[in-house]
PDB file of C-alpha atoms in Angstrom:
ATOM      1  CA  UNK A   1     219.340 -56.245 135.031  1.00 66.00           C
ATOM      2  CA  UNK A   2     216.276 -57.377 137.421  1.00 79.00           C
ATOM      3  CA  UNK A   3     216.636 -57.888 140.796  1.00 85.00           C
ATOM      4  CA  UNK A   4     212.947 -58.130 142.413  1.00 90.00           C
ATOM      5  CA  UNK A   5     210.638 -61.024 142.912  1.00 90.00           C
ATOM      6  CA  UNK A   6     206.870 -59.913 142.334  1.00 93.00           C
ATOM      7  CA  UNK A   7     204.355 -62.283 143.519  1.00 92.00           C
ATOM      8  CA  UNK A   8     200.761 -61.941 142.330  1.00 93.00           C
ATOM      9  CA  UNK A   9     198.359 -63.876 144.937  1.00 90.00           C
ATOM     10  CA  UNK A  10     195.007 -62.145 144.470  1.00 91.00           C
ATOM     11  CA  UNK A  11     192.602 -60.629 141.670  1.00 94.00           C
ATOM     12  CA  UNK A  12     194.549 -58.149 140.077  1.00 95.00           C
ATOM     13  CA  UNK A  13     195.208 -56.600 136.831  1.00 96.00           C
ATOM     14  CA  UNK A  14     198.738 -56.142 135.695  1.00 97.00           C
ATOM     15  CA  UNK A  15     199.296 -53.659 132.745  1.00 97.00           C
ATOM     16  CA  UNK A  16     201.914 -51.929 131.169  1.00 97.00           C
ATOM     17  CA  UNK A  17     202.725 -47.778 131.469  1.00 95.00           C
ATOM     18  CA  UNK A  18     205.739 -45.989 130.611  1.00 93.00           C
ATOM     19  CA  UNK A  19     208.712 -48.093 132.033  1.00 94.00           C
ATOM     20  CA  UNK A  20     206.033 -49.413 134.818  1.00 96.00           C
ATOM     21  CA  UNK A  21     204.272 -52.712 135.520  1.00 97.00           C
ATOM     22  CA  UNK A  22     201.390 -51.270 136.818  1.00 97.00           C
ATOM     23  CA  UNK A  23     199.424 -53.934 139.399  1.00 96.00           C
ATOM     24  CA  UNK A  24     195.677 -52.868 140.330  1.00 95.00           C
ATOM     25  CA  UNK A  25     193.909 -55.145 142.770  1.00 93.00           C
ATOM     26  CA  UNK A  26     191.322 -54.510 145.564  1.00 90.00           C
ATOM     27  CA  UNK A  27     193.477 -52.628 147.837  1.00 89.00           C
ATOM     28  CA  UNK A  28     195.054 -50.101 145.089  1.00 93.00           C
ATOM     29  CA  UNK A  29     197.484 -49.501 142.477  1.00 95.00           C
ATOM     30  CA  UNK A  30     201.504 -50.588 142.597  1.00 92.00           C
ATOM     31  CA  UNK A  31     204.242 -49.499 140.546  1.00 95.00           C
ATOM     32  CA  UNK A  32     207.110 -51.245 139.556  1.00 95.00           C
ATOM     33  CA  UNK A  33     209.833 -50.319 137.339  1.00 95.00           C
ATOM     34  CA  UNK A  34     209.538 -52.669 134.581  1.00 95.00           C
ATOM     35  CA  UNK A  35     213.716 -52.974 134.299  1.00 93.00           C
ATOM     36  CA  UNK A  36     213.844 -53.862 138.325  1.00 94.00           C
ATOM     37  CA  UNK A  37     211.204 -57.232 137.898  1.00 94.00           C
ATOM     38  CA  UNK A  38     213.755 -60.629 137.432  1.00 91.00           C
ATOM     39  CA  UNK A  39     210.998 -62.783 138.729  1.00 92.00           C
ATOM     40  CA  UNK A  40     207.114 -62.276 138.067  1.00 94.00           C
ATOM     41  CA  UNK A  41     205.213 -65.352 139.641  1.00 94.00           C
ATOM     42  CA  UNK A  42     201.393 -64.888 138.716  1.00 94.00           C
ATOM     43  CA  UNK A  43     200.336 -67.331 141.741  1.00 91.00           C
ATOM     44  CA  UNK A  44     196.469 -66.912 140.989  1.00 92.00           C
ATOM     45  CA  UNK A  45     194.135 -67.967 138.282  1.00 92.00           C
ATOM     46  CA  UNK A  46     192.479 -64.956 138.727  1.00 92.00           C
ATOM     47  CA  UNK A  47     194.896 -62.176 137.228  1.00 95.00           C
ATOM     48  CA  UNK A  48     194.650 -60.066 134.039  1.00 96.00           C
ATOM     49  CA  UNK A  49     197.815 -59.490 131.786  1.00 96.00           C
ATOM     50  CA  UNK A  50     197.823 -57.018 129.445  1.00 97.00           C
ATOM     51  CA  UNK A  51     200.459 -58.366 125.962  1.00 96.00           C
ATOM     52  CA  UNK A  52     201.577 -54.934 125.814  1.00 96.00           C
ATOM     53  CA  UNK A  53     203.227 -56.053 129.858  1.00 96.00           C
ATOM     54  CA  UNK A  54     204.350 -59.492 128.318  1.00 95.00           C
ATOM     55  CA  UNK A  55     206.058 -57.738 125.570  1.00 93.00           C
ATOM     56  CA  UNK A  56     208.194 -55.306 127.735  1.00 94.00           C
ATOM     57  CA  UNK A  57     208.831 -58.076 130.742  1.00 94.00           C
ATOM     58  CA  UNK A  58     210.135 -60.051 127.828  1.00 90.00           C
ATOM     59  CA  UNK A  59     212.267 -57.514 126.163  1.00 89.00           C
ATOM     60  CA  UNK A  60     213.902 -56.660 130.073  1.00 88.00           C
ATOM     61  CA  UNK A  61     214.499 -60.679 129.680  1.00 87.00           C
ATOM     62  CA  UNK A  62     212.058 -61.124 132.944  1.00 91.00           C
ATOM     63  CA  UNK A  63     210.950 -64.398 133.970  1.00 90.00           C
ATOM     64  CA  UNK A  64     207.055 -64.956 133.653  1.00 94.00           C
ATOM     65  CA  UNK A  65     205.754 -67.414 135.892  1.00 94.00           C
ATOM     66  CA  UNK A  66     202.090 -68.914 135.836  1.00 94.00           C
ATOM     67  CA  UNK A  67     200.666 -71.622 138.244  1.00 91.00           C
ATOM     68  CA  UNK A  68     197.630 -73.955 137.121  1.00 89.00           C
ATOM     69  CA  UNK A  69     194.166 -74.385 139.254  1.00 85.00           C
ATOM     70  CA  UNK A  70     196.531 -76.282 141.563  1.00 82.00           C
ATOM     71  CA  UNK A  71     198.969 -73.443 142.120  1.00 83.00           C
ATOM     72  CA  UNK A  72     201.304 -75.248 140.936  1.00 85.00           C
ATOM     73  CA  UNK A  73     203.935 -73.543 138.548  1.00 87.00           C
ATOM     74  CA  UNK A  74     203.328 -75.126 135.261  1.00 87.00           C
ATOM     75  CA  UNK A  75     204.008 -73.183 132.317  1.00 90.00           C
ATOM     76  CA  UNK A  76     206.557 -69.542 131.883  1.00 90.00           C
ATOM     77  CA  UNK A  77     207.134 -67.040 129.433  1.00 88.00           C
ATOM     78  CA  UNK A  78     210.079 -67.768 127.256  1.00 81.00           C
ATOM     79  CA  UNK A  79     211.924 -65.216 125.056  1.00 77.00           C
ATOM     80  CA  UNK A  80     212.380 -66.888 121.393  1.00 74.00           C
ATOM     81  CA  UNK A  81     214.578 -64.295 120.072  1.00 74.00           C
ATOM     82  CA  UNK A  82     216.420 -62.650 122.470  1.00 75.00           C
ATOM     83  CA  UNK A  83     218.732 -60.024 120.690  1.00 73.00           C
ATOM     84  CA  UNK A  84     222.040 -61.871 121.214  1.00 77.00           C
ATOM     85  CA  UNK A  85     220.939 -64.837 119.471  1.00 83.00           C
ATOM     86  CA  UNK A  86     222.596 -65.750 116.104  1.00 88.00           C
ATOM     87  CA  UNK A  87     222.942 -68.583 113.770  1.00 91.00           C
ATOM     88  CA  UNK A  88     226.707 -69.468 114.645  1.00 92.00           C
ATOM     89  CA  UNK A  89     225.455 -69.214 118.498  1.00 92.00           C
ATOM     90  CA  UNK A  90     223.100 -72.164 117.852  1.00 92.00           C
ATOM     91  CA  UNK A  91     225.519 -73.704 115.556  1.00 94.00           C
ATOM     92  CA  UNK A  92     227.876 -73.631 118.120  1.00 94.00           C
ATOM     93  CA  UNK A  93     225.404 -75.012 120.665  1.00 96.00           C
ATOM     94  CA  UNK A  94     224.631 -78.087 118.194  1.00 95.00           C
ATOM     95  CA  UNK A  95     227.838 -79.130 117.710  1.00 96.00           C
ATOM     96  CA  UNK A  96     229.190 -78.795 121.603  1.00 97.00           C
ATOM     97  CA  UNK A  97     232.290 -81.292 122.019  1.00 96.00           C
ATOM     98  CA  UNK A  98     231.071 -84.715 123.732  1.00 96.00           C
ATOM     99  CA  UNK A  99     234.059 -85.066 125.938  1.00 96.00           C
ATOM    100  CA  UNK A 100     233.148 -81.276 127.310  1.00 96.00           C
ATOM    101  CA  UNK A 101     229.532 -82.430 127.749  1.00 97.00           C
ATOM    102  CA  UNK A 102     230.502 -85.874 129.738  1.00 97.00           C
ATOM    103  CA  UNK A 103     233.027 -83.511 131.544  1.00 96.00           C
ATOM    104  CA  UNK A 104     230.759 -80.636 132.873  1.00 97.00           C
ATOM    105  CA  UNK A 105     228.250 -83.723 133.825  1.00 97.00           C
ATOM    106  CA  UNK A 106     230.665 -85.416 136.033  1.00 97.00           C
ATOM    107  CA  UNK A 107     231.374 -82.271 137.486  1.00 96.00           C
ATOM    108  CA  UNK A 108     227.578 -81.018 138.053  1.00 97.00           C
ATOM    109  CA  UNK A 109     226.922 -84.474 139.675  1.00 97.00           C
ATOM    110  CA  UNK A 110     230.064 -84.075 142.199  1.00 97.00           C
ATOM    111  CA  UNK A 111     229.024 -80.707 143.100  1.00 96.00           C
ATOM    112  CA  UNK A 112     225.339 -82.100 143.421  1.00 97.00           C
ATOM    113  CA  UNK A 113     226.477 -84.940 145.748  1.00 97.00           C
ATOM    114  CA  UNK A 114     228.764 -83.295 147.449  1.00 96.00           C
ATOM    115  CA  UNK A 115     226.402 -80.156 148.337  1.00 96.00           C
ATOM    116  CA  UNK A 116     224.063 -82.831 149.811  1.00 97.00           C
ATOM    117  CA  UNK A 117     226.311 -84.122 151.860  1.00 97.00           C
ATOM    118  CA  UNK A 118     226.904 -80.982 153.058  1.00 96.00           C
ATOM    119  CA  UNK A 119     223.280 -80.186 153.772  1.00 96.00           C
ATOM    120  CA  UNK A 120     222.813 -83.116 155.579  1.00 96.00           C
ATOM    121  CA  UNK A 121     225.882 -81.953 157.558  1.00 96.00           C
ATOM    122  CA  UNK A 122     224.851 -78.849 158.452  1.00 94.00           C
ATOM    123  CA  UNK A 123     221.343 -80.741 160.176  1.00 94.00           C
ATOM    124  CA  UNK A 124     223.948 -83.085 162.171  1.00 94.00           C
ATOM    125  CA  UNK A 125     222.908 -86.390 159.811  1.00 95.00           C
ATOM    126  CA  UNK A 126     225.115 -89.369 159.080  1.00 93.00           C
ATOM    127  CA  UNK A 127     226.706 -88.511 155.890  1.00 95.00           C
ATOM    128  CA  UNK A 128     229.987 -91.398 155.698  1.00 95.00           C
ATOM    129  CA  UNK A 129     227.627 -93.764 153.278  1.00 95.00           C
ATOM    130  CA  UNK A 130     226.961 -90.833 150.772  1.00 96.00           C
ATOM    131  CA  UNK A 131     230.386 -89.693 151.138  1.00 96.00           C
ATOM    132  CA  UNK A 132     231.490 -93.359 150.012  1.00 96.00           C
ATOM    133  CA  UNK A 133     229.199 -93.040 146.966  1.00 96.00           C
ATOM    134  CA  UNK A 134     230.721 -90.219 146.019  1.00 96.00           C
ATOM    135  CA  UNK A 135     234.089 -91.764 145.791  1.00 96.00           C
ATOM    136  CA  UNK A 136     232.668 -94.189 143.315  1.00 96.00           C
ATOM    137  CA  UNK A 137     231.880 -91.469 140.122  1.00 96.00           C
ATOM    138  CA  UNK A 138     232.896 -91.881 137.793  1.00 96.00           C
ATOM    139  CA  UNK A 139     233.412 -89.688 134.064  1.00 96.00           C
ATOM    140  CA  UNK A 140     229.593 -89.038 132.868  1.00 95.00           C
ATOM    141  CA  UNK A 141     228.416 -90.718 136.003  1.00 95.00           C
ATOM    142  CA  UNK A 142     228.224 -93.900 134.113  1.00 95.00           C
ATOM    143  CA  UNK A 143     227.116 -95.588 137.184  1.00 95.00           C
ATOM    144  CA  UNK A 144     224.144 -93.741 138.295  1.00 95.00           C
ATOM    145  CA  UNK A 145     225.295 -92.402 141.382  1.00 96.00           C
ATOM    146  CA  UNK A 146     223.144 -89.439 141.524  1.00 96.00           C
ATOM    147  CA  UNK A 147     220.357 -91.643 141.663  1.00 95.00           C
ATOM    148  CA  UNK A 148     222.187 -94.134 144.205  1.00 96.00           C
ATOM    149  CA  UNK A 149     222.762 -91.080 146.352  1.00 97.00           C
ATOM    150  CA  UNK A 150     218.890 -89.256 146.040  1.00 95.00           C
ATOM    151  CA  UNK A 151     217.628 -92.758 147.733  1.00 94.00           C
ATOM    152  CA  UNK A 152     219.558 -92.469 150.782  1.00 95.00           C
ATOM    153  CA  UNK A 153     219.809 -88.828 150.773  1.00 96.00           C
ATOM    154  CA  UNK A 154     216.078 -87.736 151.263  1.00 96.00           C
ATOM    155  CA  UNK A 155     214.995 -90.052 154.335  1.00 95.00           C
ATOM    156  CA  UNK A 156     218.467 -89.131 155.559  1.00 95.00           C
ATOM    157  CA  UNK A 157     217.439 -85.200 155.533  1.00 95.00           C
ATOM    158  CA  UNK A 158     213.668 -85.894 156.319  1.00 93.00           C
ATOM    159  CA  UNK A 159     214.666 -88.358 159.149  1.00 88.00           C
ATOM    160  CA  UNK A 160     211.364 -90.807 157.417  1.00 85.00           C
ATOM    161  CA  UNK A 161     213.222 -94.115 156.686  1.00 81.00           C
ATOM    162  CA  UNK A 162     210.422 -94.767 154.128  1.00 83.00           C
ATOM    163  CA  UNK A 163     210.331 -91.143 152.563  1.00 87.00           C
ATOM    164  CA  UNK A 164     210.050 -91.079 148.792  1.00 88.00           C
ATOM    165  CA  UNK A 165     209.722 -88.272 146.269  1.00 89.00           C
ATOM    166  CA  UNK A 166     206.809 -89.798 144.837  1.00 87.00           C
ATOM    167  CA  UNK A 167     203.926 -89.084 147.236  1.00 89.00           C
ATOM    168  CA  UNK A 168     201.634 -86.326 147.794  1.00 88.00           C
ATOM    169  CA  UNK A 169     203.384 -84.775 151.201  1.00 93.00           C
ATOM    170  CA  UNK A 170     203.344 -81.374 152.023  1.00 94.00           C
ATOM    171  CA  UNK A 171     207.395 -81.703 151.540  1.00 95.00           C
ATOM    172  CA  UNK A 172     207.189 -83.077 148.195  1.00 95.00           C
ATOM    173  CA  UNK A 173     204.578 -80.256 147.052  1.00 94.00           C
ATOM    174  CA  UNK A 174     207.399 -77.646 148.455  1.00 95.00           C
ATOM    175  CA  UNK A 175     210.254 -79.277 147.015  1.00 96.00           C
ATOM    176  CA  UNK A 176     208.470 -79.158 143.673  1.00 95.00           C
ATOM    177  CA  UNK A 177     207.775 -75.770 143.721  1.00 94.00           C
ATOM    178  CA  UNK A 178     211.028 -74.660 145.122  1.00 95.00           C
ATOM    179  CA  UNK A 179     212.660 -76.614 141.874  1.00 96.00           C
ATOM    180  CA  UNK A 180     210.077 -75.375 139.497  1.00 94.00           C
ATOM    181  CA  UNK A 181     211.174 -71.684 140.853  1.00 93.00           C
ATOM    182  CA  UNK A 182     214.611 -72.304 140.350  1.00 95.00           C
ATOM    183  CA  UNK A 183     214.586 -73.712 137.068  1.00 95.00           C
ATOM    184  CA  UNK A 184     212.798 -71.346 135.505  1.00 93.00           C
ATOM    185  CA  UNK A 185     215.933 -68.855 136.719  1.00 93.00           C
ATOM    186  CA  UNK A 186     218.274 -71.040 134.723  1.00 95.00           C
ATOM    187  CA  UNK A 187     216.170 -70.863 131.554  1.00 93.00           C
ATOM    188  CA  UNK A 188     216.048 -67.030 132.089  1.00 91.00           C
ATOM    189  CA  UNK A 189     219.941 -66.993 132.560  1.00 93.00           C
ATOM    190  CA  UNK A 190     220.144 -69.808 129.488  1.00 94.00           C
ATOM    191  CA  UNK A 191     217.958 -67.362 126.856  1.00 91.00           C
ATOM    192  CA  UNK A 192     219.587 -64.318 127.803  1.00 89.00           C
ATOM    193  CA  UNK A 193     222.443 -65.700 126.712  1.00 92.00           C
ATOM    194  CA  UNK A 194     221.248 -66.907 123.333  1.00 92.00           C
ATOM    195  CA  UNK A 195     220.826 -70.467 124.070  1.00 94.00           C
ATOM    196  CA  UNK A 196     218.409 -72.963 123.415  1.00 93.00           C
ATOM    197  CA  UNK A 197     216.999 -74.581 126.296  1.00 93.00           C
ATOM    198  CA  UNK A 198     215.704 -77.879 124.515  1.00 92.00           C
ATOM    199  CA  UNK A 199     219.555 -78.838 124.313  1.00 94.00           C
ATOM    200  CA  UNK A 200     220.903 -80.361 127.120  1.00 94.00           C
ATOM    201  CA  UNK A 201     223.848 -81.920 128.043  1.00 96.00           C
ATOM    202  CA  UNK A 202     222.403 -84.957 130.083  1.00 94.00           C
ATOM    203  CA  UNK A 203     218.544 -84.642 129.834  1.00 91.00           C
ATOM    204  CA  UNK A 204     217.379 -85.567 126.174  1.00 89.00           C
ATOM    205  CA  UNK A 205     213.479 -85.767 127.197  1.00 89.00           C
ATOM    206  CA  UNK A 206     211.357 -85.213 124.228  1.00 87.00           C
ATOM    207  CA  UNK A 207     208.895 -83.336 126.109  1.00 85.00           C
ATOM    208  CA  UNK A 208     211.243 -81.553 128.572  1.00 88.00           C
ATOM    209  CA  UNK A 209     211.754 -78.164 126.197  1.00 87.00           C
ATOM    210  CA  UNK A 210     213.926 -76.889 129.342  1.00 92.00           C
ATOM    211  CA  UNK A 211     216.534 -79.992 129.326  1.00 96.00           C
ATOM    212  CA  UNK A 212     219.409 -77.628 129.135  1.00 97.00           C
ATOM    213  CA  UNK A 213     218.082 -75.934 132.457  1.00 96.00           C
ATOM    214  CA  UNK A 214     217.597 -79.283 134.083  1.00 96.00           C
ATOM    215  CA  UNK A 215     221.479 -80.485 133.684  1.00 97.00           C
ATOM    216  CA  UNK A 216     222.667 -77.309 135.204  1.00 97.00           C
ATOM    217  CA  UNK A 217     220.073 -76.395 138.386  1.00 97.00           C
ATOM    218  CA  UNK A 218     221.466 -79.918 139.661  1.00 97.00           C
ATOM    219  CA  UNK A 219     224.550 -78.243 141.921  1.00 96.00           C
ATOM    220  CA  UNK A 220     221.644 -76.038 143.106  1.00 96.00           C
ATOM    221  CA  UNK A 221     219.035 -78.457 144.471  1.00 97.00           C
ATOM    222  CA  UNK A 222     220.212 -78.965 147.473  1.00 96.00           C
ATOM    223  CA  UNK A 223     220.105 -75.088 148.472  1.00 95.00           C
ATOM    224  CA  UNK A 224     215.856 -75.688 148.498  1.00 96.00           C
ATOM    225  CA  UNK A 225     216.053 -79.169 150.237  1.00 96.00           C
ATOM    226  CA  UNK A 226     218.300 -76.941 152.902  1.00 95.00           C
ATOM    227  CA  UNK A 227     215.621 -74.320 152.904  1.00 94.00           C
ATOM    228  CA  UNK A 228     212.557 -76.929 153.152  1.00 95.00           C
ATOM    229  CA  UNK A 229     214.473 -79.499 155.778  1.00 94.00           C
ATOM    230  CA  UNK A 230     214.213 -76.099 158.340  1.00 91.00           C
ATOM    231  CA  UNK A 231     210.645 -75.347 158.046  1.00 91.00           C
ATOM    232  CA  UNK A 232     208.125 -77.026 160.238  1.00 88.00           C
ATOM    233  CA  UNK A 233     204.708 -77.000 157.978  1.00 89.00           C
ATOM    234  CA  UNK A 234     201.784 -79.891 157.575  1.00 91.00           C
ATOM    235  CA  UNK A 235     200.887 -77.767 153.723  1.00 91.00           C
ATOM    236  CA  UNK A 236     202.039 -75.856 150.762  1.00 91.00           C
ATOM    237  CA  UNK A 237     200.863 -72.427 152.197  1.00 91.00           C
ATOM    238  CA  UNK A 238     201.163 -69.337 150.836  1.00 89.00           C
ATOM    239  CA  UNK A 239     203.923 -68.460 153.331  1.00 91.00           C
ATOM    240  CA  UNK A 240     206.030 -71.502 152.346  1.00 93.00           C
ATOM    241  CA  UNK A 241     205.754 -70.589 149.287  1.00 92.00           C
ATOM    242  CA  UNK A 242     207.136 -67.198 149.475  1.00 91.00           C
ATOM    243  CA  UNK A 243     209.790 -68.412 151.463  1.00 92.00           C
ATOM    244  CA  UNK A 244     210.676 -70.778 148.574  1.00 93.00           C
ATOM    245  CA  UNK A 245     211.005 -67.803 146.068  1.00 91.00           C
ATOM    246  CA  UNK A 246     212.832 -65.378 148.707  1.00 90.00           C
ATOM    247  CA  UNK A 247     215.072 -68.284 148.740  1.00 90.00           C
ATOM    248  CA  UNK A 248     216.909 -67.028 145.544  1.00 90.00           C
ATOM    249  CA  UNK A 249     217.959 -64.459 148.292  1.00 90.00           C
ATOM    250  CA  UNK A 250     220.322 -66.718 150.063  1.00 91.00           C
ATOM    251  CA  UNK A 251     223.525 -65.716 150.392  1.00 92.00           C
ATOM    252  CA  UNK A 252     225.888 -68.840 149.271  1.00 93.00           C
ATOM    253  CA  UNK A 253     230.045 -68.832 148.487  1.00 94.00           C
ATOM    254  CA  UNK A 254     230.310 -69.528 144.683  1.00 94.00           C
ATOM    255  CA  UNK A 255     233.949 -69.857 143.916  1.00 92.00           C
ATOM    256  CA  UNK A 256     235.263 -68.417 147.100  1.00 91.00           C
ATOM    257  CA  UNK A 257     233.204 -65.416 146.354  1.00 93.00           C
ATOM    258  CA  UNK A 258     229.855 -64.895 148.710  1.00 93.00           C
ATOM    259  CA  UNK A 259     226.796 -63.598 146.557  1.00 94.00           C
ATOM    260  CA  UNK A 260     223.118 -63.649 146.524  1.00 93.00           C
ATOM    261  CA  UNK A 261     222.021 -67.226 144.957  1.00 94.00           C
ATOM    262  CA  UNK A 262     220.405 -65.531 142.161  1.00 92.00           C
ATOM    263  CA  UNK A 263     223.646 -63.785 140.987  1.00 93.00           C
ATOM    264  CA  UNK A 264     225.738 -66.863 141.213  1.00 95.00           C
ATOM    265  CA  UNK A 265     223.309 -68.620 139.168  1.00 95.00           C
ATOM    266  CA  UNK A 266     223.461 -66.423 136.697  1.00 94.00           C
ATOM    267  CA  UNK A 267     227.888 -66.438 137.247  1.00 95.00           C
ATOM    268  CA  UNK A 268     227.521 -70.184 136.918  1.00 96.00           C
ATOM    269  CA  UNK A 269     224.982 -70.503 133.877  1.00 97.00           C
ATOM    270  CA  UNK A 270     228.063 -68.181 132.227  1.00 96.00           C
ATOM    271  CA  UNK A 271     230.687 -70.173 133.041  1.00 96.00           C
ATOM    272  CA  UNK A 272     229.009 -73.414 131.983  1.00 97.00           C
ATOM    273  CA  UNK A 273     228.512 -72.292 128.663  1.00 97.00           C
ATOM    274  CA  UNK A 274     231.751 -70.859 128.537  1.00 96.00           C
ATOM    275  CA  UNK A 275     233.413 -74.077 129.048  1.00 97.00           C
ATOM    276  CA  UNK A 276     230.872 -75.451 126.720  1.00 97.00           C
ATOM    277  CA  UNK A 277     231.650 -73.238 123.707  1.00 95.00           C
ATOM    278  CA  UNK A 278     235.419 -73.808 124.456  1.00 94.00           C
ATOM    279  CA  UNK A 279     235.630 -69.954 125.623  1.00 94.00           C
ATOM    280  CA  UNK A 280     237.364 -71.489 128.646  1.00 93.00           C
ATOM    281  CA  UNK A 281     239.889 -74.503 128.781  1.00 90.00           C
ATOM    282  CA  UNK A 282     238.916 -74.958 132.653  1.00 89.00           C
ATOM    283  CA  UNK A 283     235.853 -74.592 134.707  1.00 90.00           C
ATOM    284  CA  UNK A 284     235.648 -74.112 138.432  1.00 88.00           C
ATOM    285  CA  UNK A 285     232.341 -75.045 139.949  1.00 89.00           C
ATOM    286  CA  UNK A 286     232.756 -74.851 143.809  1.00 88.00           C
ATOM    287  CA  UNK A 287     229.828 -73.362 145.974  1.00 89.00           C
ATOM    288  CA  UNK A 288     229.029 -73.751 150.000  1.00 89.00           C
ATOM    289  CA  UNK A 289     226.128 -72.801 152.303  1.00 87.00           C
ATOM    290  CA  UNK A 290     226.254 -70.582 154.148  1.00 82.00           C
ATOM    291  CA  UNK A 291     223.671 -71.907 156.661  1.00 72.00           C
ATOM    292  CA  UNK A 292     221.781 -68.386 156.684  1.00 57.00           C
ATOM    293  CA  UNK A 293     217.751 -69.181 155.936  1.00 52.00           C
ATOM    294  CA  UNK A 294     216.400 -65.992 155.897  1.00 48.00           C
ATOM    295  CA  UNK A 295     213.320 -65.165 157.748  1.00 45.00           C
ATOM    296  CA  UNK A 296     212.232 -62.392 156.004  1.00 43.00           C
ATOM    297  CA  UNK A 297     210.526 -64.340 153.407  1.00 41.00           C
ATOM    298  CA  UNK A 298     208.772 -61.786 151.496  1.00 36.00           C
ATOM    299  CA  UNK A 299     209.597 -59.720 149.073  1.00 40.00           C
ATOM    300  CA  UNK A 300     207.279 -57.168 147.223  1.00 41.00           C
ATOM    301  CA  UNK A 301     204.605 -59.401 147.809  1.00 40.00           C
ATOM    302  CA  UNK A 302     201.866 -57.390 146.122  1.00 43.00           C
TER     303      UNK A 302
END
């Protein structure tokens, strides 16, 4: 299983070579064990990738990652047929119980919530209001309260009484590409479990093919808006964006069990489709900050 982030930023040519990724830019050639790479983020317009490479990265069940002219993520490379995939699997998948479904909502929304409050806690911020809203959820979050709570929640964190998600800022751009980053981990963890990603629980857009992967990042926004509320930048630099992806490093508690955030996201994904497929009568979904933001932000930056 795949551990590493590789970030491409520059000119390079990325081929495959026994077992290897092999990267070639200006400054020389890199090898990388092709079974080590979880995360491949081609952040450049300018890189050449050979099929023979996007064949093996998609056999180890890597995620592929490519930004447009904007370097913006905005497309990945997603396995069709991984090998665990069957009929009764999707079968299975189609014909989820509703009650489960409304369940496992209510639940990602509470954890949602209730890991916002505690990022606002952690920067000292008023949190009684949201902690009222909470109270109110109710089964399937008929109510809206996740999007009662996001209004007050983000001026809250970014201390900008008029702060909306909708405009250009250099914390928007960030958030966006920290979410991007992170949901293309939970349709990594979703296929390499057999699932379709189309399929969600809560999300039924048309022309959202990862719907699935947007119900269950929701417990896990917070942990960028944590990461971005401690930074002190005017502009989506390369830095900040490194930081964003090293953020999968962070170490969180995920059922009373600390772990890197990109292990518990793949513990969670498994235990939401567990509960989903009736493999489990119960499902525990309980994680906490740790309030460690790494400094170190980069990792095999290439």
């Amino acid at each position: 299983m795949g551990w590493r982030s590789v970030i491409i930023s520059q000119h390079a040519k990325l081929s495959y070579a026994s077992h290897l990724m092999v990267v070639q830019t200006r400054d020389g050639i890199n090898q990388v064990p092709i079974e080590d790479v979880q995360l491949l983020l081609v952040s450049t317009t300018q890189a050449v990738i050979t099929t023979a490479l996007l064949s093996e990265l998609a056999k180890q069940n890597a995620k592929v990652v490519f930004v447009d002219r904007n370097m913006q993520p905005n497309c990945e490379l997603v396995n069709n047929y991984p090998n665990n995939r069957s009929v009764d699997l999707l079968i299975d998948q189609f014909n989820w119980s509703q009650k489960r479904k409304e369940l496992l909502w209510t639940k990602i929304v509470h954890e949602k919530i209730k890991n916002q409050i505690q990022v606002l806690q952690i920067y000292k911020h008023e949190t009684e209001e949201l902690s009222g809203e909470l109270e109110k959820l109710e089964v399937n979050d008929l109510t809206n309260r996740e999007a009662v709570v996001a209004r007050k929640y983000f001026p809250l964190l970014f201390e900008q009484e008029k702060f909306s998600r909708r405009s250009g800022s250099a914390v928007n751009a960030a958030l966006n590409y920290g979410y991007s980053i992170l949901l293309s981990m939970f349709d990594r963890e979703i296929v390499e479990r057999g699932y379709l990603t189309y399929l969600g629980i809560h999300h039924r857009n048309n022309e959202n093919q990862f719907n699935l992967g947007s119900d269950l990042m929701e417990p896990f926004r917070p942990v960028v808006d944590y990461w971005v509320a401690n930074q002190d930048f005017t502009e989506l630099t390369p830095d900040v964006k490194y930081g964003l992806i090293d953020a999968l490093n962070i170490e969180i508690t995920y059922c009373e069990h600390h772990m890197l955030l990109r292990n518990a996201i793949s513990k969670y994904v498994g235990d939401c489709l567990k509960y989903l497929s009736g493999q489990s009568k119960e499902l525990e979904l309980k994680m906490e900050l740790n309030h460690e933001v790494p400094n170190n932000a980069l990792i095999n930056h290439v």
